[in-house]
């Protein structure tokens, strides 16, 4: 199994509070991703990173920010949590593929976030 | 834009039954196609993949063939087991994607009864 951990695994927070989720990898992979999983939507990309300090937005990035100051850690921050951000959040990592771009993605165990 | 349409669930089968989960895609060029599986309380695991037309991906008795003419990548298994109960996701990655972004279908819940 790819060495990916997410913390916390479960969190309950109140509307308006800031929340930071952490993804940690031991694989030294270049690419990292944050997804959210909601019933009826599958997984949707929030943000991704293609190197230290190199990040970009996915399709549902509003209300989220990310940071990557080290290869192994990719942080997702909800600046002011809302009930619509109640979801399961998955981190994924990707090694370099044959052509130098990203290869297959491997997923962490997920963080279940509830915003009350 | 790129997208995946996946068969709505839930799917309920008896053990040893034949499984098909339909997946069709829309993409420019020739994407790579994937099936992921999610067991209860866990993250997604790559089940199989195909990177070009007519490729057949296979793993753990599951198979899927990349059909360019029908833009499909249907998942099949000849004899399902109770342990196959999970949510299955079809996904694509665009050929020109330099950042590896995946587009997922909505997922299909499979329950297998003994």
PDB file of N, CA, C and O in Angstrom, chain A residues 9 31 33 35 37 40-43 45 48 50 58-59 90 101-109, chain B residues 34 36 38 41-46 49 87 89 93 97-107:
ATOM      1  N   UNK A   9      -8.944  11.776  11.173  1.00  0.00           N
ATOM      2  CA  UNK A   9      -9.796  10.883  10.400  1.00  0.00           C
ATOM      3  C   UNK A   9     -11.267  11.285  10.514  1.00  0.00           C
ATOM      4  O   UNK A   9     -12.055  11.025   9.609  1.00  0.00           O
ATOM      5  N   UNK A  31       3.229  14.597  -7.128  1.00  0.00           N
ATOM      6  CA  UNK A  31       1.872  15.101  -7.307  1.00  0.00           C
ATOM      7  C   UNK A  31       0.982  14.701  -6.130  1.00  0.00           C
ATOM      8  O   UNK A  31       0.987  13.552  -5.692  1.00  0.00           O
ATOM      9  N   UNK A  33      -3.162  15.503  -4.441  1.00  0.00           N
ATOM     10  CA  UNK A  33      -4.505  15.966  -4.792  1.00  0.00           C
ATOM     11  C   UNK A  33      -5.420  15.915  -3.572  1.00  0.00           C
ATOM     12  O   UNK A  33      -5.286  15.031  -2.727  1.00  0.00           O
ATOM     13  N   UNK A  35      -9.568  15.653  -2.899  1.00  0.00           N
ATOM     14  CA  UNK A  35     -10.909  15.440  -3.447  1.00  0.00           C
ATOM     15  C   UNK A  35     -11.924  15.480  -2.305  1.00  0.00           C
ATOM     16  O   UNK A  35     -11.602  15.188  -1.160  1.00  0.00           O
ATOM     17  N   UNK A  37     -15.830  13.748  -1.496  1.00  0.00           N
ATOM     18  CA  UNK A  37     -16.767  12.730  -1.943  1.00  0.00           C
ATOM     19  C   UNK A  37     -18.126  12.994  -1.327  1.00  0.00           C
ATOM     20  O   UNK A  37     -18.268  13.051  -0.102  1.00  0.00           O
ATOM     21  N   UNK A  40     -23.992  10.948  -4.784  1.00  0.00           N
ATOM     22  CA  UNK A  40     -24.528  11.414  -6.062  1.00  0.00           C
ATOM     23  C   UNK A  40     -23.556  12.215  -6.897  1.00  0.00           C
ATOM     24  O   UNK A  40     -23.880  12.620  -8.012  1.00  0.00           O
ATOM     25  N   UNK A  41     -22.354  12.456  -6.370  1.00  0.00           N
ATOM     26  CA  UNK A  41     -21.370  13.256  -7.108  1.00  0.00           C
ATOM     27  C   UNK A  41     -20.066  12.528  -7.366  1.00  0.00           C
ATOM     28  O   UNK A  41     -19.214  13.039  -8.085  1.00  0.00           O
ATOM     29  N   UNK A  42     -19.880  11.380  -6.800  1.00  0.00           N
ATOM     30  CA  UNK A  42     -18.581  10.742  -6.928  1.00  0.00           C
ATOM     31  C   UNK A  42     -17.522  11.561  -6.222  1.00  0.00           C
ATOM     32  O   UNK A  42     -17.781  12.191  -5.196  1.00  0.00           O
ATOM     33  N   UNK A  43     -16.324  11.594  -6.779  1.00  0.00           N
ATOM     34  CA  UNK A  43     -15.242  12.413  -6.226  1.00  0.00           C
ATOM     35  C   UNK A  43     -15.015  13.618  -7.122  1.00  0.00           C
ATOM     36  O   UNK A  43     -14.981  13.497  -8.347  1.00  0.00           O
ATOM     37  N   UNK A  45     -12.494  17.105  -7.639  1.00  0.00           N
ATOM     38  CA  UNK A  45     -11.180  17.641  -7.314  1.00  0.00           C
ATOM     39  C   UNK A  45     -11.306  19.038  -6.719  1.00  0.00           C
ATOM     40  O   UNK A  45     -11.947  19.918  -7.297  1.00  0.00           O
ATOM     41  N   UNK A  48      -4.913  20.717  -6.342  1.00  0.00           N
ATOM     42  CA  UNK A  48      -3.840  19.768  -6.540  1.00  0.00           C
ATOM     43  C   UNK A  48      -2.485  20.481  -6.484  1.00  0.00           C
ATOM     44  O   UNK A  48      -2.422  21.716  -6.549  1.00  0.00           O
ATOM     45  N   UNK A  50       1.723  20.127  -7.833  1.00  0.00           N
ATOM     46  CA  UNK A  50       2.677  19.453  -8.688  1.00  0.00           C
ATOM     47  C   UNK A  50       4.110  19.699  -8.233  1.00  0.00           C
ATOM     48  O   UNK A  50       5.067  19.548  -9.005  1.00  0.00           O
ATOM     49  N   UNK A  58      -8.915  23.010  -8.495  1.00  0.00           N
ATOM     50  CA  UNK A  58      -9.712  22.031  -9.196  1.00  0.00           C
ATOM     51  C   UNK A  58     -11.093  22.583  -9.473  1.00  0.00           C
ATOM     52  O   UNK A  58     -11.292  23.802  -9.526  1.00  0.00           O
ATOM     53  N   UNK A  59     -12.063  21.705  -9.618  1.00  0.00           N
ATOM     54  CA  UNK A  59     -13.389  22.141 -10.044  1.00  0.00           C
ATOM     55  C   UNK A  59     -14.262  22.670  -8.913  1.00  0.00           C
ATOM     56  O   UNK A  59     -15.252  23.361  -9.181  1.00  0.00           O
ATOM     57  N   UNK A  90     -10.698  13.131   0.589  1.00  0.00           N
ATOM     58  CA  UNK A  90      -9.644  12.178   0.259  1.00  0.00           C
ATOM     59  C   UNK A  90      -8.450  12.896  -0.333  1.00  0.00           C
ATOM     60  O   UNK A  90      -8.588  13.769  -1.195  1.00  0.00           O
ATOM     61  N   UNK A 101       5.158  12.827 -16.697  1.00  0.00           N
ATOM     62  CA  UNK A 101       4.000  13.409 -16.028  1.00  0.00           C
ATOM     63  C   UNK A 101       3.514  12.465 -14.950  1.00  0.00           C
ATOM     64  O   UNK A 101       4.165  11.474 -14.639  1.00  0.00           O
ATOM     65  N   UNK A 102       2.339  12.759 -14.364  1.00  0.00           N
ATOM     66  CA  UNK A 102       1.837  11.926 -13.270  1.00  0.00           C
ATOM     67  C   UNK A 102       1.401  10.546 -13.745  1.00  0.00           C
ATOM     68  O   UNK A 102       0.912  10.383 -14.857  1.00  0.00           O
ATOM     69  N   UNK A 103       1.589   9.571 -12.894  1.00  0.00           N
ATOM     70  CA  UNK A 103       1.136   8.219 -13.158  1.00  0.00           C
ATOM     71  C   UNK A 103      -0.157   7.943 -12.421  1.00  0.00           C
ATOM     72  O   UNK A 103      -0.982   8.829 -12.246  1.00  0.00           O
ATOM     73  N   UNK A 104      -0.319   6.730 -11.952  1.00  0.00           N
ATOM     74  CA  UNK A 104      -1.559   6.344 -11.276  1.00  0.00           C
ATOM     75  C   UNK A 104      -1.670   7.030  -9.928  1.00  0.00           C
ATOM     76  O   UNK A 104      -0.672   7.322  -9.274  1.00  0.00           O
ATOM     77  N   UNK A 105      -2.934   7.246  -9.533  1.00  0.00           N
ATOM     78  CA  UNK A 105      -3.181   7.883  -8.248  1.00  0.00           C
ATOM     79  C   UNK A 105      -3.490   6.841  -7.187  1.00  0.00           C
ATOM     80  O   UNK A 105      -4.212   5.875  -7.435  1.00  0.00           O
ATOM     81  N   UNK A 106      -2.959   7.083  -5.990  1.00  0.00           N
ATOM     82  CA  UNK A 106      -3.207   6.235  -4.829  1.00  0.00           C
ATOM     83  C   UNK A 106      -3.837   7.108  -3.754  1.00  0.00           C
ATOM     84  O   UNK A 106      -3.385   8.217  -3.510  1.00  0.00           O
ATOM     85  N   UNK A 107      -4.863   6.544  -3.112  1.00  0.00           N
ATOM     86  CA  UNK A 107      -5.687   7.339  -2.218  1.00  0.00           C
ATOM     87  C   UNK A 107      -5.426   7.027  -0.753  1.00  0.00           C
ATOM     88  O   UNK A 107      -5.144   5.889  -0.376  1.00  0.00           O
ATOM     89  N   UNK A 108      -5.567   8.076   0.066  1.00  0.00           N
ATOM     90  CA  UNK A 108      -5.527   7.913   1.504  1.00  0.00           C
ATOM     91  C   UNK A 108      -6.846   7.395   2.035  1.00  0.00           C
ATOM     92  O   UNK A 108      -7.801   7.205   1.277  1.00  0.00           O
ATOM     93  N   UNK A 109      -6.943   7.184   3.357  1.00  0.00           N
ATOM     94  CA  UNK A 109      -8.132   6.568   3.956  1.00  0.00           C
ATOM     95  C   UNK A 109      -9.305   7.514   4.128  1.00  0.00           C
ATOM     96  O   UNK A 109     -10.410   7.066   4.413  1.00  0.00           O
TER      97      UNK A 109
ATOM     98  N   UNK B  34     -10.028   4.020 -15.994  1.00  0.00           N
ATOM     99  CA  UNK B  34      -9.744   3.323 -14.743  1.00  0.00           C
ATOM    100  C   UNK B  34     -11.047   2.861 -14.093  1.00  0.00           C
ATOM    101  O   UNK B  34     -12.102   3.487 -14.241  1.00  0.00           O
ATOM    102  N   UNK B  36     -11.944   2.092 -10.058  1.00  0.00           N
ATOM    103  CA  UNK B  36     -11.532   2.091  -8.667  1.00  0.00           C
ATOM    104  C   UNK B  36     -12.618   1.408  -7.840  1.00  0.00           C
ATOM    105  O   UNK B  36     -13.803   1.458  -8.172  1.00  0.00           O
ATOM    106  N   UNK B  38     -14.055   0.987  -3.713  1.00  0.00           N
ATOM    107  CA  UNK B  38     -14.022   1.530  -2.359  1.00  0.00           C
ATOM    108  C   UNK B  38     -14.790   0.603  -1.441  1.00  0.00           C
ATOM    109  O   UNK B  38     -16.017   0.490  -1.539  1.00  0.00           O
ATOM    110  N   UNK B  41     -15.707   2.214   4.594  1.00  0.00           N
ATOM    111  CA  UNK B  41     -14.807   2.877   5.530  1.00  0.00           C
ATOM    112  C   UNK B  41     -13.385   3.064   5.038  1.00  0.00           C
ATOM    113  O   UNK B  41     -12.509   3.476   5.812  1.00  0.00           O
ATOM    114  N   UNK B  42     -13.151   2.782   3.758  1.00  0.00           N
ATOM    115  CA  UNK B  42     -11.788   2.879   3.245  1.00  0.00           C
ATOM    116  C   UNK B  42     -11.687   3.885   2.106  1.00  0.00           C
ATOM    117  O   UNK B  42     -12.695   4.383   1.599  1.00  0.00           O
ATOM    118  N   UNK B  43     -10.459   4.136   1.700  1.00  0.00           N
ATOM    119  CA  UNK B  43     -10.224   4.981   0.529  1.00  0.00           C
ATOM    120  C   UNK B  43     -10.382   4.171  -0.743  1.00  0.00           C
ATOM    121  O   UNK B  43     -10.701   2.985  -0.717  1.00  0.00           O
ATOM    122  N   UNK B  44     -10.156   4.828  -1.868  1.00  0.00           N
ATOM    123  CA  UNK B  44     -10.293   4.171  -3.158  1.00  0.00           C
ATOM    124  C   UNK B  44      -9.039   3.387  -3.487  1.00  0.00           C
ATOM    125  O   UNK B  44      -7.917   3.831  -3.218  1.00  0.00           O
ATOM    126  N   UNK B  45      -9.243   2.231  -4.116  1.00  0.00           N
ATOM    127  CA  UNK B  45      -8.129   1.407  -4.584  1.00  0.00           C
ATOM    128  C   UNK B  45      -8.270   1.225  -6.086  1.00  0.00           C
ATOM    129  O   UNK B  45      -9.374   0.978  -6.572  1.00  0.00           O
ATOM    130  N   UNK B  46      -7.166   1.327  -6.783  1.00  0.00           N
ATOM    131  CA  UNK B  46      -7.187   1.080  -8.213  1.00  0.00           C
ATOM    132  C   UNK B  46      -7.455  -0.400  -8.454  1.00  0.00           C
ATOM    133  O   UNK B  46      -6.735  -1.267  -7.955  1.00  0.00           O
ATOM    134  N   UNK B  49      -7.030  -0.846 -15.153  1.00  0.00           N
ATOM    135  CA  UNK B  49      -6.913   0.323 -16.026  1.00  0.00           C
ATOM    136  C   UNK B  49      -6.674  -0.128 -17.459  1.00  0.00           C
ATOM    137  O   UNK B  49      -6.308  -1.282 -17.718  1.00  0.00           O
ATOM    138  N   UNK B  87     -18.284  -0.045  -3.367  1.00  0.00           N
ATOM    139  CA  UNK B  87     -18.686   0.962  -4.346  1.00  0.00           C
ATOM    140  C   UNK B  87     -17.619   0.994  -5.436  1.00  0.00           C
ATOM    141  O   UNK B  87     -16.418   1.036  -5.137  1.00  0.00           O
ATOM    142  N   UNK B  89     -16.090   2.863  -8.904  1.00  0.00           N
ATOM    143  CA  UNK B  89     -16.033   4.141  -9.609  1.00  0.00           C
ATOM    144  C   UNK B  89     -15.287   3.971 -10.926  1.00  0.00           C
ATOM    145  O   UNK B  89     -14.172   3.430 -10.946  1.00  0.00           O
ATOM    146  N   UNK B  93      -8.657   9.838 -17.292  1.00  0.00           N
ATOM    147  CA  UNK B  93      -7.603  10.856 -17.260  1.00  0.00           C
ATOM    148  C   UNK B  93      -7.322  11.238 -18.688  1.00  0.00           C
ATOM    149  O   UNK B  93      -7.013  10.382 -19.520  1.00  0.00           O
ATOM    150  N   UNK B  97      -3.442  15.456 -20.301  1.00  0.00           N
ATOM    151  CA  UNK B  97      -3.410  15.963 -18.929  1.00  0.00           C
ATOM    152  C   UNK B  97      -1.996  15.886 -18.377  1.00  0.00           C
ATOM    153  O   UNK B  97      -1.479  14.808 -18.113  1.00  0.00           O
ATOM    154  N   UNK B  98      -1.390  17.040 -18.183  1.00  0.00           N
ATOM    155  CA  UNK B  98      -0.034  17.038 -17.644  1.00  0.00           C
ATOM    156  C   UNK B  98      -0.038  16.955 -16.128  1.00  0.00           C
ATOM    157  O   UNK B  98       0.997  16.754 -15.517  1.00  0.00           O
ATOM    158  N   UNK B  99      -1.173  17.118 -15.506  1.00  0.00           N
ATOM    159  CA  UNK B  99      -1.231  17.105 -14.063  1.00  0.00           C
ATOM    160  C   UNK B  99      -2.012  15.917 -13.517  1.00  0.00           C
ATOM    161  O   UNK B  99      -2.261  15.838 -12.335  1.00  0.00           O
ATOM    162  N   UNK B 100      -2.407  15.024 -14.370  1.00  0.00           N
ATOM    163  CA  UNK B 100      -2.974  13.754 -13.927  1.00  0.00           C
ATOM    164  C   UNK B 100      -4.371  13.819 -13.377  1.00  0.00           C
ATOM    165  O   UNK B 100      -4.819  12.907 -12.696  1.00  0.00           O
ATOM    166  N   UNK B 101      -5.080  14.898 -13.688  1.00  0.00           N
ATOM    167  CA  UNK B 101      -6.410  15.047 -13.103  1.00  0.00           C
ATOM    168  C   UNK B 101      -7.329  13.918 -13.529  1.00  0.00           C
ATOM    169  O   UNK B 101      -7.400  13.566 -14.709  1.00  0.00           O
ATOM    170  N   UNK B 102      -8.066  13.335 -12.577  1.00  0.00           N
ATOM    171  CA  UNK B 102      -9.040  12.281 -12.837  1.00  0.00           C
ATOM    172  C   UNK B 102     -10.451  12.848 -12.797  1.00  0.00           C
ATOM    173  O   UNK B 102     -10.762  13.679 -11.956  1.00  0.00           O
ATOM    174  N   UNK B 103     -11.291  12.352 -13.688  1.00  0.00           N
ATOM    175  CA  UNK B 103     -12.718  12.649 -13.673  1.00  0.00           C
ATOM    176  C   UNK B 103     -13.442  11.361 -13.309  1.00  0.00           C
ATOM    177  O   UNK B 103     -13.258  10.342 -13.975  1.00  0.00           O
ATOM    178  N   UNK B 104     -14.269  11.439 -12.278  1.00  0.00           N
ATOM    179  CA  UNK B 104     -14.941  10.255 -11.750  1.00  0.00           C
ATOM    180  C   UNK B 104     -16.415  10.222 -12.116  1.00  0.00           C
ATOM    181  O   UNK B 104     -17.077  11.269 -12.200  1.00  0.00           O
ATOM    182  N   UNK B 105     -16.925   8.998 -12.276  1.00  0.00           N
ATOM    183  CA  UNK B 105     -18.362   8.812 -12.295  1.00  0.00           C
ATOM    184  C   UNK B 105     -18.898   8.888 -10.884  1.00  0.00           C
ATOM    185  O   UNK B 105     -18.139   9.047  -9.913  1.00  0.00           O
ATOM    186  N   UNK B 106     -20.217   8.762 -10.737  1.00  0.00           N
ATOM    187  CA  UNK B 106     -20.846   8.950  -9.427  1.00  0.00           C
ATOM    188  C   UNK B 106     -20.717   7.742  -8.519  1.00  0.00           C
ATOM    189  O   UNK B 106     -21.059   7.817  -7.344  1.00  0.00           O
ATOM    190  N   UNK B 107     -20.269   6.630  -9.052  1.00  0.00           N
ATOM    191  CA  UNK B 107     -20.118   5.435  -8.230  1.00  0.00           C
ATOM    192  C   UNK B 107     -21.336   4.533  -8.302  1.00  0.00           C
ATOM    193  O   UNK B 107     -22.474   5.006  -8.447  1.00  0.00           O
TER     194      UNK B 107
END
